Each structure stands twice: as structure tokens, then as C-alpha cells.
Amino acid sequence: MPSLNLAIARLINTGTDSFAIWVVNAPYPSGYVLHDCVWPQHLTQVWQEWQQMFAGHGRLDISSNINPPQVNPQPLELVSPPSGQPSSYSSRLMQSLGISLWRWVFDGPILGSLERSLGIAMGQHTRLHLRLEIRDPDLIALPWEIMQREPGQSVMTLSQHVLFSRTTSEVEPLQYLRTEQALNILLVLGEDQNLQLDKEAGLLEATLTKSSLIGSSSPFGSAPCLVKTLLQPTPQELIRELDTKAYNVFFYAGHGEPGPDGGLLYLRSDMTLNGMELAQVLTSTGVKLAVFNACWGAQPAAEKHQAMPHSSLAEVLIRQGMPAVLGMRDEIADHESHSFIQAFTQALLARKPIDEAVAEARQQLLALYRFNQPAWTLPVLYLHPDYNGELIKSFDEGITELPETAFPGITGSSSTASLRSLSLGGQTWPLRPGITRIGRTTDNDIVIPEPSVSKRHAEILCRNTLKGSTSVRTYHLQDLSTYGTTWILHSHGWQQIHRQEVPLESGMQLRFGSSKSLPWEFLIEDPSI
């Protein structure tokens, strides 16, 4: 899938208001561009005004770290909407901040990279995955999800051509992700003096399971949905339940507090877990998505109105290797939350990727609670840079992927595969069932210690597919490299692939890192021969 990843960081020793915006990943080689820019006073002023009208939490300042407040600030000039568009002050303020953020990010060469990436995605009849990495803590709390190019045009997170999420590149590698056909949710309700927990548990269970009963747009119908509820568990009870590895979604509702290491979740009034502790158990038990129905999940902790680095719960979990985290940027009303959860779950059960499901649920909030209200701006999705957002396996033209265990009455192929280095005295590496990771660092299954090889360069995926009454094992190569430096030898020569998944056949030759690097050979051994 075409993906454009952008990063924003403050430039050191060049003044507090100087930033760099650059492309970390693009769907074409010349898309990796860089733009230096200055944070404008006007944007600070719009953000402060936006918080006064919409923020439910304490105000977060960026002016003291970026540009000093003006002694006699100029009157705020808001973008004038086109004829016929909403003209209330709240709508104009919402739109002005969105347009100001868009113009600051997509200035200069960044716009060219975006437009060409969009063209590539449209040419492939798919949507562009746009992922934004904010490396400066002062900018985390800004509602980047409301970015809008011009008045009258769609907000980026509501666009039919873009799927938006946040990310970070400073992450632990993904653990092996199971292939699943059902939504298995662990619903945890912690301490909250404002909630009647039994009633809230019933409402949330009904909201989640009701989504599976609503007609699905998928030709295969909705996937199954199973929900297990824990009311105010102890940390030990929560960890014991997660250790069953039965769940792919962790859902938390309850009291929490922002703070270092992702803040605190109050399972009970005297029992808490911090974000780092939760991350360890979630990443080790196969959970793909963590959802926090609380106002602080995507909000950084603050000290004297200043954001603390890497302190939001969503950031902490993603940095520790979680595939996906969905939190709220600010306070959200119960009825708004339930509307979002039902639409989000329904989209997931239709086997849609997580970022697409968030976009559909955000559209639902906008339709129900209007553009000039903050509800649709509150959900914040973080995706691991190596995760494609697939929660439930989609059906592929009638071929069903099977687990490693064979079903009775179905014959299977027990072929094995390996990757053999064609260098003198080269080693042969057997491929694992599931995923074999290839890269420069030692946490990969196959280590290629060459400078041109990325840390997480590629994966070889082993799948069991059902054709008729026979289970057939197939292999696919997925490129994950930064600059698309994975090569396959065809009859017409070496072909470069980038962020693509291609089928492998026995005898194929591969190169990783450079077209001049030593080749490898992919081999399938059939024991029946």
C-alpha cells in the first residue's frame, strides 16, 4: 500500500522556533525531501484561541518554548469560508486552525511529495496511508487530525483519498502477529467515581456486540465478535487473563492520570499500572490494538503548562512495540464515545484496516455532532511504522488462509523452504512458519550485517492456503526497507521492489541492500520428491 511518512522536529541551536519537516518514507525514490521552516506567531495565537473554546483540559503552552507572547497581539484573522459554508465563529476557528496546520506542514517540497504520492495511490485504485511523526513534545497536543487544505475541501482525516495516523520511528520491533478471523476483545473497566461500573460494562458490551449484528458491507458478512469483561481487576488478574493470548483487542475505560511513562491506569483506587508496565504485557501476549476510552490516552503529561517528552500513553505503547493504539486527545462525552465505538467496531468487523475504521467512525461523529464541535477531532490513532493496520484477515478471492494445524479430511503440503547465500561457503537459513524477518540488526531471524541493509529490511511470509480440499503452503516476500533496496532476479534482469509483497518461487534469486550485494537463493524442498 502506498505510504507517505512525515516527521517534524525542532532544529537544535538555530532558535526555538525553527523546525525541520521531512519525508521518512515515500512510495517513490525521489519523494524523500526536506523542508526547514519557522513556527509562525499566528499559529500560536490560533492554537491558544482554539484551546480557550474547545479544550476540556488545562491549557498547554507552546509560546514560551517557540515564540514569546506578543505584548500587543494583533486581532486574530480567521479564514473566511466560501459562500454558503458555515460562518459561526466556532466553525471558522476550527477551520482556521486546520488550514494553518496544513499550510505549515505541506509547504515547499513536502507538497510535491504529497501530491505525487496521492497520484500513485489513485493510480493503484487505493488510498494513501499518511503517517505523521511529531518529535517535539510541544506539538503533540495539537489536533493534527483537523488539517485541511482549503475552505470547502475535505479535512485530511475525512478524505476519500487518505488514511491518516500518527506514528514514531523510535520503536521496538513488532512481535509475531497471529492471523485471526474474529474480533476478540478484553474489556477492562477500572476505577471511576463518575461511572456505575456494572451499568457501563453492560452498555459497552452491548455497543461492541451490537456492531456485529449490523449488516456488513463485506460480501462475507461481519466477522465474529467475542467480548470478555473484567471489572476492577487487580494487576495480577489482568496479566493472567492477557497471558491466555486469546485477545487481539484491549479496551480500557476508567480513571487515569497523565504522567511520565504513559501515566497511570487506576484498576482500583489503590491499584495502578503505568504505561510502561502495561506495554510489556500487551506486546508479549499478541494484542494488536489497544483502545482507551479516557480523556488522557493521547494527551502528553504537562508540568507548568509545558508538555513532557514521550509521556502520552499512546506514545509509550507504540514505542514499546504495540502495533496500534487509539486514544482520546481530550475529554469526550459518554454518548459521543459510544457512537464512535459502535461505528469503529462495525468497520473492524467488516475486516477493514484500523486506520480506515477510525476514518469511518470519525465521519460518524462529524455527522452526529457537527463540524464546529470537537467530538470528531478527539480520536487519535497511532500505528507502528511496520504495521499495515490489518486486525482481522481479509478474504482473498476465495482462498482461505489456514493455521499451521491441519483440519481433518484436508490433505496438506509439508514442504519446507530456506534462503541460501550464494557467496562462497554461504550459509543456508531455514524459514520459519509464519514470518521470517530479515535485516541488519541481531533481533532479526536472518541477519545481513551490511551498511546498505535496513534494520528491518524485509520479511518472508509463509501461508497455508486452501485450494479445493488441499492445503498448499505459499511464500511471499514483503519489502520493508527505507529506500526500496530489495531486488528479485527475473528473466529480464534485476527488478527493484519497494514496500510491495511479491510471491516467491523455488530457485528465485534475491538481493538485499544493493543491486551489487551478494545474491541469495530461495528454495522449496518437497519431501515427496
Coordinates of C-alpha atoms in Angstrom, one line a residue:
M1 CA 0.0 0.0 0.0
P2 CA 1.4 3.5 -0.9
S3 CA 2.6 5.2 2.3
L4 CA 3.9 8.7 3.0
N5 CA 5.5 9.1 6.4
L6 CA 6.4 12.7 7.6
A7 CA 8.5 13.7 10.6
I8 CA 8.6 17.1 12.4
A9 CA 11.4 18.0 14.7
R10 CA 12.8 21.2 16.3
L11 CA 16.2 22.2 14.9
I12 CA 18.8 22.5 17.7
N13 CA 21.0 25.6 18.0
T14 CA 19.0 27.5 15.5
G15 CA 16.5 29.3 17.7
T16 CA 13.4 27.9 19.5
D17 CA 11.0 28.4 16.6
S18 CA 13.0 26.6 13.8
F19 CA 11.8 23.2 12.7
A20 CA 12.5 20.6 10.0
I21 CA 9.8 18.7 8.2
W22 CA 11.0 15.8 6.1
V23 CA 9.7 12.6 4.4
V24 CA 10.7 9.4 6.2
N25 CA 9.0 7.1 3.8
A26 CA 7.6 7.7 0.3
P27 CA 6.1 5.4 -2.4
Y28 CA 8.7 6.6 -5.0
P29 CA 12.5 7.1 -4.7
S30 CA 12.7 10.9 -5.2
G31 CA 10.0 11.6 -2.7
Y32 CA 12.4 11.9 0.2
V33 CA 12.5 15.7 0.6
L34 CA 13.3 18.1 3.5
H35 CA 11.9 21.5 4.4
D36 CA 13.2 23.9 7.0
C37 CA 10.6 26.3 8.4
V38 CA 9.8 28.7 11.2
W39 CA 6.8 28.3 13.5
P40 CA 4.6 31.4 12.9
Q41 CA 3.2 33.6 15.7
H42 CA -0.2 33.4 14.0
L43 CA -0.4 29.7 14.5
T44 CA 0.4 30.0 18.2
Q45 CA -2.3 32.6 18.5
V46 CA -4.9 30.4 16.7
W47 CA -4.0 27.4 18.9
Q48 CA -4.4 29.4 22.1
E49 CA -7.8 30.7 21.0
W50 CA -8.8 27.2 19.9
Q51 CA -8.0 25.8 23.4
Q52 CA -10.0 28.6 25.1
M53 CA -13.1 27.5 23.1
F54 CA -12.7 23.7 22.7
A55 CA -10.2 22.2 25.3
G56 CA -11.6 20.5 28.3
H57 CA -8.2 20.0 30.0
G58 CA -5.7 22.6 31.3
R59 CA -4.2 24.8 28.6
L60 CA -0.9 23.6 27.1
D61 CA 1.5 26.4 26.1
I62 CA 3.9 26.3 23.1
S63 CA 4.6 30.1 23.1
S64 CA 7.2 30.1 25.8
N65 CA 9.3 27.4 24.1
I66 CA 8.7 28.6 20.5
N67 CA 7.9 32.3 20.2
P68 CA 7.3 34.7 23.0
P69 CA 3.8 36.1 23.5
Q70 CA 3.2 39.4 21.9
V71 CA 2.8 42.4 24.1
N72 CA 0.1 43.8 22.0
P73 CA -1.2 40.9 19.9
Q74 CA -2.8 41.6 16.6
P75 CA -6.5 40.8 16.3
L76 CA -7.0 37.2 15.2
E77 CA -7.8 37.0 11.5
L78 CA -9.8 33.8 10.7
V79 CA -10.1 32.2 7.3
S80 CA -13.2 33.4 5.5
P81 CA -15.3 30.4 4.5
P82 CA -16.6 30.2 0.9
S83 CA -20.1 31.3 0.1
G84 CA -22.6 29.0 1.6
Q85 CA -20.3 27.4 4.1
P86 CA -20.8 27.6 8.0
S87 CA -19.8 31.0 9.2
S88 CA -20.2 30.8 13.0
Y89 CA -17.1 31.8 15.0
S90 CA -16.5 28.3 16.3
S91 CA -16.7 26.8 12.7
R92 CA -14.3 29.5 11.4
L93 CA -11.9 28.9 14.3
M94 CA -11.9 25.1 13.7
Q95 CA -11.3 25.6 10.0
S96 CA -8.6 28.3 10.5
L97 CA -6.5 26.1 12.8
G98 CA -6.9 23.2 10.4
I99 CA -5.9 25.2 7.4
S100 CA -3.0 26.9 9.3
L101 CA -1.6 23.5 10.3
W102 CA -1.9 22.1 6.8
R103 CA -0.1 25.1 5.2
W104 CA 2.7 24.9 7.7
V105 CA 3.3 21.2 7.1
F106 CA 2.8 21.0 3.4
D107 CA 4.9 24.0 2.4
G108 CA 7.6 23.8 -0.3
P109 CA 8.8 20.4 -1.5
I110 CA 6.6 18.5 1.0
L111 CA 3.5 19.4 -1.0
G112 CA 5.1 18.0 -4.2
S113 CA 5.8 14.7 -2.4
L114 CA 2.2 14.5 -1.1
E115 CA 0.7 15.2 -4.5
R116 CA 2.8 12.7 -6.3
S117 CA 2.2 10.1 -3.6
L118 CA -1.6 10.7 -3.9
G119 CA -1.3 10.2 -7.6
I120 CA 0.5 6.9 -7.2
A121 CA -2.2 5.7 -4.7
M122 CA -5.0 6.8 -7.0
G123 CA -3.3 5.0 -10.0
Q124 CA -3.3 1.8 -7.9
H125 CA -7.0 2.4 -7.0
T126 CA -6.3 2.6 -3.3
R127 CA -5.9 5.2 -0.6
L128 CA -2.6 6.8 0.5
H129 CA -1.5 6.0 4.0
L130 CA -0.3 9.3 5.5
R131 CA 1.6 8.9 8.9
L132 CA 2.8 11.9 10.9
E133 CA 5.6 11.7 13.4
I134 CA 5.7 14.6 15.8
R135 CA 9.1 14.6 17.6
D136 CA 8.7 17.8 19.5
P137 CA 6.6 17.4 22.7
D138 CA 5.2 20.9 22.5
L139 CA 3.4 20.0 19.3
I140 CA 1.9 16.6 20.4
A141 CA -1.3 18.1 21.8
L142 CA -2.2 20.0 18.6
P143 CA -5.1 18.5 16.7
W144 CA -3.3 17.5 13.5
E145 CA -6.3 15.4 12.6
I146 CA -8.2 18.5 11.6
M147 CA -5.7 19.6 8.8
Q148 CA -7.5 21.0 5.8
R149 CA -6.0 22.3 2.6
E150 CA -8.6 25.0 1.7
P151 CA -12.0 26.1 2.8
G152 CA -14.6 23.9 1.2
Q153 CA -12.2 21.0 0.8
S154 CA -12.4 17.9 2.9
V155 CA -10.4 17.6 6.2
M156 CA -7.5 15.2 5.6
T157 CA -8.7 12.6 8.1
L158 CA -12.1 12.6 6.4
S159 CA -10.7 12.5 2.8
Q160 CA -11.7 9.7 0.5
H161 CA -8.1 9.5 -0.8
V162 CA -6.1 9.5 2.5
L163 CA -5.9 7.3 5.6
F164 CA -4.3 9.3 8.4
S165 CA -2.5 8.2 11.6
R166 CA 0.3 9.3 13.8
T167 CA 3.5 7.2 14.3
T168 CA 7.0 7.3 15.7
S169 CA 10.2 5.7 14.3
E170 CA 11.8 5.2 17.7
V171 CA 10.1 1.8 18.3
E172 CA 10.8 -1.7 19.4
P173 CA 10.3 -4.2 16.6
L174 CA 6.9 -5.8 16.1
Q175 CA 6.3 -9.2 17.7
Y176 CA 4.9 -12.0 15.6
L177 CA 1.3 -11.2 14.8
R178 CA -1.2 -14.0 14.6
T179 CA -3.6 -14.3 11.7
E180 CA -7.1 -14.1 13.0
Q181 CA -10.6 -14.2 11.7
A182 CA -12.5 -12.9 14.7
L183 CA -12.5 -9.8 17.0
N184 CA -11.6 -11.0 20.5
I185 CA -11.9 -8.1 22.9
L186 CA -10.8 -7.9 26.6
L187 CA -12.9 -5.1 28.1
V188 CA -11.4 -3.7 31.3
L189 CA -13.3 -1.3 33.5
G190 CA -11.2 0.4 36.1
E191 CA -11.8 2.8 39.0
D192 CA -14.0 5.7 38.1
Q193 CA -16.1 7.6 40.6
N194 CA -18.3 9.0 37.8
L195 CA -19.3 5.6 36.4
Q196 CA -21.6 3.0 37.6
L197 CA -19.3 0.2 36.5
D198 CA -21.9 -2.6 36.1
K199 CA -24.1 -0.3 34.0
E200 CA -21.2 1.0 32.0
A201 CA -20.0 -2.6 31.4
G202 CA -23.4 -3.6 30.1
L203 CA -23.5 -0.5 27.8
L204 CA -20.1 -1.1 26.4
E205 CA -20.7 -4.8 25.9
A206 CA -23.9 -4.1 24.1
T207 CA -22.2 -1.4 22.0
L208 CA -19.4 -3.8 21.0
T209 CA -21.6 -6.8 20.3
K210 CA -24.4 -4.9 18.6
S211 CA -21.9 -3.8 15.9
S212 CA -21.5 -7.5 14.9
L213 CA -25.3 -7.7 14.3
I214 CA -25.5 -4.7 12.0
G215 CA -25.4 -5.5 8.3
S216 CA -21.8 -5.5 7.0
S217 CA -20.7 -4.2 3.6
S218 CA -18.3 -7.1 3.3
P219 CA -19.6 -9.9 0.9
F220 CA -18.6 -12.4 3.6
G221 CA -20.7 -10.6 6.3
S222 CA -19.4 -9.5 9.7
A223 CA -16.6 -11.4 11.5
P224 CA -17.4 -13.0 14.9
C225 CA -17.1 -10.7 17.9
L226 CA -16.3 -12.1 21.4
V227 CA -16.1 -9.9 24.5
K228 CA -14.7 -10.8 27.9
T229 CA -15.2 -8.2 30.7
L230 CA -13.1 -7.6 33.8
L231 CA -14.5 -5.2 36.4
Q232 CA -11.8 -3.6 38.5
P233 CA -9.3 -6.4 38.2
T234 CA -6.1 -6.5 40.2
P235 CA -2.9 -6.1 38.1
Q236 CA -2.3 -9.8 38.6
E237 CA -5.8 -10.8 37.4
L238 CA -5.4 -8.6 34.3
I239 CA -2.0 -10.0 33.4
R240 CA -3.2 -13.6 34.0
E241 CA -6.1 -13.0 31.6
L242 CA -3.9 -11.4 28.9
D243 CA -1.4 -14.3 29.3
T244 CA -4.0 -16.6 27.8
K245 CA -3.2 -14.9 24.4
A246 CA -6.8 -15.1 23.5
Y247 CA -7.3 -11.4 22.7
N248 CA -6.3 -9.2 19.8
V249 CA -8.0 -6.0 21.2
F250 CA -7.5 -4.5 24.7
F251 CA -10.2 -2.0 25.6
Y252 CA -9.9 0.2 28.8
A253 CA -12.5 2.5 30.3
G254 CA -11.9 4.1 33.7
H255 CA -9.9 6.7 35.6
G256 CA -6.4 7.6 34.7
E257 CA -3.9 10.3 35.1
P258 CA -1.3 11.7 32.7
G259 CA 2.3 11.4 33.8
P260 CA 5.8 10.1 32.9
D261 CA 5.9 6.6 31.4
G262 CA 2.4 6.9 30.0
G263 CA 0.7 7.9 33.2
L264 CA -1.4 5.7 35.4
L265 CA -4.4 3.5 34.9
Y266 CA -6.5 3.1 38.1
L267 CA -7.7 -0.5 38.0
R268 CA -8.8 0.0 41.6
S269 CA -8.5 3.1 43.8
D270 CA -5.3 1.6 45.4
M271 CA -4.0 -0.4 42.4
T272 CA -2.5 1.1 39.3
L273 CA -0.5 0.2 36.2
N274 CA 1.7 2.7 34.4
G275 CA 2.0 2.8 30.6
M276 CA 5.4 1.0 30.6
E277 CA 4.1 -1.8 32.7
L278 CA 1.0 -2.2 30.5
A279 CA 3.1 -2.1 27.4
Q280 CA 5.2 -5.1 28.5
V281 CA 2.2 -7.4 28.9
L282 CA 0.3 -6.2 25.8
T283 CA 3.3 -6.7 23.4
S284 CA 4.1 -10.1 24.8
T285 CA 0.6 -11.5 24.6
G286 CA -0.3 -10.8 20.9
V287 CA -2.7 -7.8 21.4
K288 CA -2.7 -5.8 18.2
L289 CA -4.9 -2.9 19.2
A290 CA -5.3 -1.0 22.5
V291 CA -8.2 1.4 22.9
F292 CA -8.5 3.8 25.7
N293 CA -11.9 5.3 26.4
A294 CA -10.5 8.0 28.6
C295 CA -9.6 11.7 28.1
W296 CA -5.9 11.3 28.7
G297 CA -4.9 8.5 26.4
A298 CA -3.3 10.6 23.6
Q299 CA -2.6 13.7 25.8
P300 CA 1.0 14.3 27.0
A301 CA 1.6 15.0 30.6
A302 CA 2.3 18.6 31.5
E303 CA 4.4 20.4 34.1
K304 CA 3.7 24.1 34.4
H305 CA 1.6 24.0 31.2
Q306 CA 4.6 22.5 29.3
A307 CA 4.4 19.1 27.7
M308 CA 6.7 16.3 28.9
P309 CA 8.6 14.3 26.2
H310 CA 7.3 10.8 25.3
S311 CA 4.7 10.9 28.1
S312 CA 1.4 10.2 26.5
L313 CA 0.1 6.7 26.9
A314 CA -0.3 6.2 23.2
E315 CA 3.3 7.2 22.5
V316 CA 4.7 5.0 25.2
L317 CA 2.8 1.9 24.0
I318 CA 3.8 2.4 20.4
R319 CA 7.5 3.0 21.3
Q320 CA 7.4 -0.3 23.2
G321 CA 6.3 -2.2 20.1
M322 CA 2.5 -2.1 20.2
P323 CA 1.0 -2.4 16.6
A324 CA -1.8 0.1 17.2
V325 CA -3.1 2.4 19.9
L326 CA -6.3 4.5 19.8
G327 CA -6.7 7.2 22.5
M328 CA -8.6 10.4 23.0
R329 CA -6.9 13.8 22.8
D330 CA -9.3 15.4 25.3
E331 CA -12.4 14.8 27.2
I332 CA -15.2 13.0 25.3
A333 CA -18.8 12.7 26.4
D334 CA -20.2 9.2 27.0
H335 CA -22.8 9.4 24.2
E336 CA -20.1 10.6 21.8
S337 CA -17.8 7.8 22.9
H338 CA -20.4 5.1 22.4
S339 CA -21.3 6.4 19.0
F340 CA -17.7 6.3 18.0
I341 CA -17.1 2.8 19.4
Q342 CA -20.1 1.3 17.7
A343 CA -19.1 2.7 14.3
F344 CA -15.4 1.8 14.8
T345 CA -16.2 -1.8 15.8
Q346 CA -18.6 -2.2 13.0
A347 CA -15.9 -1.2 10.5
L348 CA -13.4 -3.6 12.1
L349 CA -15.9 -6.5 11.9
A350 CA -16.2 -5.7 8.2
R351 CA -12.5 -6.6 8.1
K352 CA -11.4 -3.1 7.4
P353 CA -7.9 -1.9 8.4
I354 CA -7.7 0.0 11.7
D355 CA -7.0 3.4 10.1
E356 CA -9.9 3.0 7.7
A357 CA -12.2 2.0 10.6
V358 CA -11.1 5.1 12.5
A359 CA -11.8 7.3 9.5
E360 CA -15.3 5.9 9.1
A361 CA -16.1 6.3 12.8
R362 CA -14.8 9.9 12.8
Q363 CA -17.1 10.6 9.9
Q364 CA -19.9 9.3 12.0
L365 CA -19.1 11.6 14.9
L366 CA -19.0 14.6 12.5
A367 CA -22.4 13.7 11.1
L368 CA -23.9 13.3 14.5
Y369 CA -22.3 16.2 16.4
R370 CA -21.4 18.8 13.7
F371 CA -18.1 20.2 12.4
N372 CA -17.9 23.1 14.9
Q373 CA -18.0 20.7 17.9
P374 CA -14.8 18.9 19.0
A375 CA -16.1 15.3 19.1
W376 CA -14.9 14.3 15.7
T377 CA -11.4 15.7 16.4
L378 CA -10.8 13.7 19.6
P379 CA -9.8 10.2 18.4
V380 CA -6.1 9.9 17.9
L381 CA -4.7 6.8 16.2
Y382 CA -1.0 5.7 16.5
L383 CA 0.3 2.9 14.2
H384 CA 3.6 1.2 14.4
P385 CA 5.6 2.2 11.3
D386 CA 5.9 -1.5 10.3
Y387 CA 2.2 -2.3 10.8
N388 CA -0.3 -2.2 8.0
G389 CA -3.3 -1.9 10.2
E390 CA -4.8 -5.3 9.4
L391 CA -6.6 -6.5 12.5
I392 CA -8.8 -9.3 11.1
K393 CA -7.6 -11.2 8.0
S394 CA -9.5 -10.2 4.9
F395 CA -10.7 -12.9 2.4
D396 CA -8.6 -13.1 -0.7
E397 CA -10.6 -14.2 -3.8
G398 CA -12.0 -17.3 -2.2
I399 CA -8.6 -18.6 -0.9
T400 CA -8.7 -19.0 2.9
E401 CA -5.6 -18.8 4.9
L402 CA -5.3 -21.7 7.4
P403 CA -3.4 -22.1 10.7
E404 CA -0.5 -24.4 10.9
T405 CA -2.6 -27.2 12.3
A406 CA -4.4 -29.3 9.6
F407 CA -8.1 -29.8 9.6
P408 CA -9.4 -33.4 9.5
G409 CA -10.2 -34.5 6.0
I410 CA -7.9 -31.9 4.4
T411 CA -4.6 -33.1 2.8
G412 CA -1.7 -30.8 3.3
S413 CA 1.7 -30.0 1.8
S414 CA 4.6 -30.4 4.2
S415 CA 7.1 -28.6 2.0
T416 CA 9.8 -26.6 3.7
A417 CA 11.7 -23.6 2.5
S418 CA 15.1 -22.0 3.0
L419 CA 17.2 -19.0 2.0
R420 CA 20.7 -19.8 0.9
S421 CA 23.5 -17.3 0.5
L422 CA 25.3 -17.7 -2.9
S423 CA 28.6 -16.4 -1.5
L424 CA 31.5 -18.8 -1.2
G425 CA 30.8 -21.0 1.8
G426 CA 27.4 -19.2 2.3
Q427 CA 25.0 -20.3 5.0
T428 CA 21.5 -21.8 4.4
W429 CA 18.8 -20.4 6.7
P430 CA 15.5 -22.4 7.2
L431 CA 12.4 -20.3 7.0
R432 CA 10.0 -20.2 9.9
P433 CA 6.3 -20.9 9.7
G434 CA 4.6 -17.6 9.7
I435 CA 7.1 -14.7 9.4
T436 CA 10.9 -14.8 8.9
R437 CA 12.4 -11.3 9.5
I438 CA 15.5 -10.2 7.5
G439 CA 17.6 -7.2 8.5
R440 CA 20.9 -5.7 9.7
T441 CA 20.3 -6.0 13.5
T442 CA 20.6 -9.1 15.6
D443 CA 16.9 -9.2 16.5
N444 CA 16.1 -10.5 13.0
D445 CA 15.8 -14.2 12.1
I446 CA 18.3 -13.7 9.2
V447 CA 21.0 -11.2 9.9
I448 CA 22.8 -9.4 7.0
P449 CA 25.4 -7.1 8.6
E450 CA 25.8 -4.8 5.7
P451 CA 25.5 -1.0 5.9
S452 CA 23.1 -0.8 3.0
V453 CA 20.7 -3.2 4.7
S454 CA 17.9 -1.6 6.8
K455 CA 17.4 -2.6 10.5
R456 CA 14.1 -4.2 9.5
H457 CA 14.7 -4.8 5.8
A458 CA 12.2 -7.4 4.6
E459 CA 10.0 -10.3 5.7
I460 CA 9.2 -13.7 4.1
L461 CA 5.6 -14.7 4.9
C462 CA 4.7 -18.4 4.9
R463 CA 1.0 -19.0 4.4
N464 CA -1.2 -22.1 4.3
T465 CA -4.0 -21.6 1.8
L466 CA -6.9 -23.8 1.0
K467 CA -7.4 -24.8 -2.7
G468 CA -10.2 -27.3 -3.0
S469 CA -9.5 -30.0 -0.4
T470 CA -5.7 -29.4 -0.3
S471 CA -3.8 -27.1 1.9
V472 CA -1.0 -25.5 0.0
R473 CA 2.0 -23.7 1.6
T474 CA 3.0 -20.5 -0.3
Y475 CA 5.7 -17.9 0.4
H476 CA 5.7 -14.2 -0.2
L477 CA 8.5 -11.5 0.1
Q478 CA 7.5 -8.2 1.8
D479 CA 9.9 -5.3 1.4
L480 CA 10.2 -3.0 4.5
S481 CA 13.4 -1.2 3.6
T482 CA 13.7 2.6 3.9
Y483 CA 14.7 3.2 0.3
G484 CA 13.4 0.1 -1.5
T485 CA 16.7 -1.7 -1.8
T486 CA 15.3 -5.2 -2.2
W487 CA 15.8 -6.9 -5.6
I488 CA 14.5 -10.0 -7.4
L489 CA 16.1 -11.6 -10.5
H490 CA 13.7 -12.0 -13.4
S491 CA 14.3 -13.2 -16.9
H492 CA 14.8 -9.5 -18.0
G493 CA 17.2 -8.7 -15.1
W494 CA 17.2 -7.5 -11.5
Q495 CA 13.9 -5.8 -10.5
Q496 CA 13.7 -3.4 -7.5
I497 CA 10.7 -3.7 -5.2
H498 CA 9.7 -1.2 -2.6
R499 CA 7.0 -1.7 0.1
Q500 CA 5.5 -4.4 -2.0
E501 CA 4.5 -8.0 -1.4
V502 CA 5.5 -10.4 -4.2
P503 CA 5.1 -14.2 -4.4
L504 CA 8.2 -16.4 -4.3
E505 CA 9.0 -19.5 -6.4
S506 CA 11.7 -22.0 -5.8
G507 CA 15.0 -21.0 -7.4
M508 CA 14.4 -17.3 -7.3
Q509 CA 17.4 -15.1 -6.6
L510 CA 17.2 -12.1 -4.2
R511 CA 19.4 -9.2 -3.1
F512 CA 19.1 -7.1 0.0
G513 CA 20.6 -3.6 0.3
S514 CA 22.1 -3.0 -3.1
S515 CA 21.9 -4.3 -6.7
K516 CA 25.6 -5.1 -6.3
S517 CA 25.3 -7.0 -3.0
L518 CA 25.8 -10.8 -2.8
P519 CA 22.7 -12.8 -4.0
W520 CA 20.6 -15.2 -2.1
E521 CA 18.5 -18.1 -3.4
F522 CA 15.0 -19.0 -2.3
L523 CA 14.4 -22.8 -2.2
I524 CA 11.4 -25.0 -1.6
E525 CA 12.1 -28.6 -0.7
D526 CA 9.2 -31.1 -1.4
P527 CA 9.7 -34.3 0.7
S528 CA 7.5 -36.3 -1.7
I529 CA 10.2 -36.0 -4.4

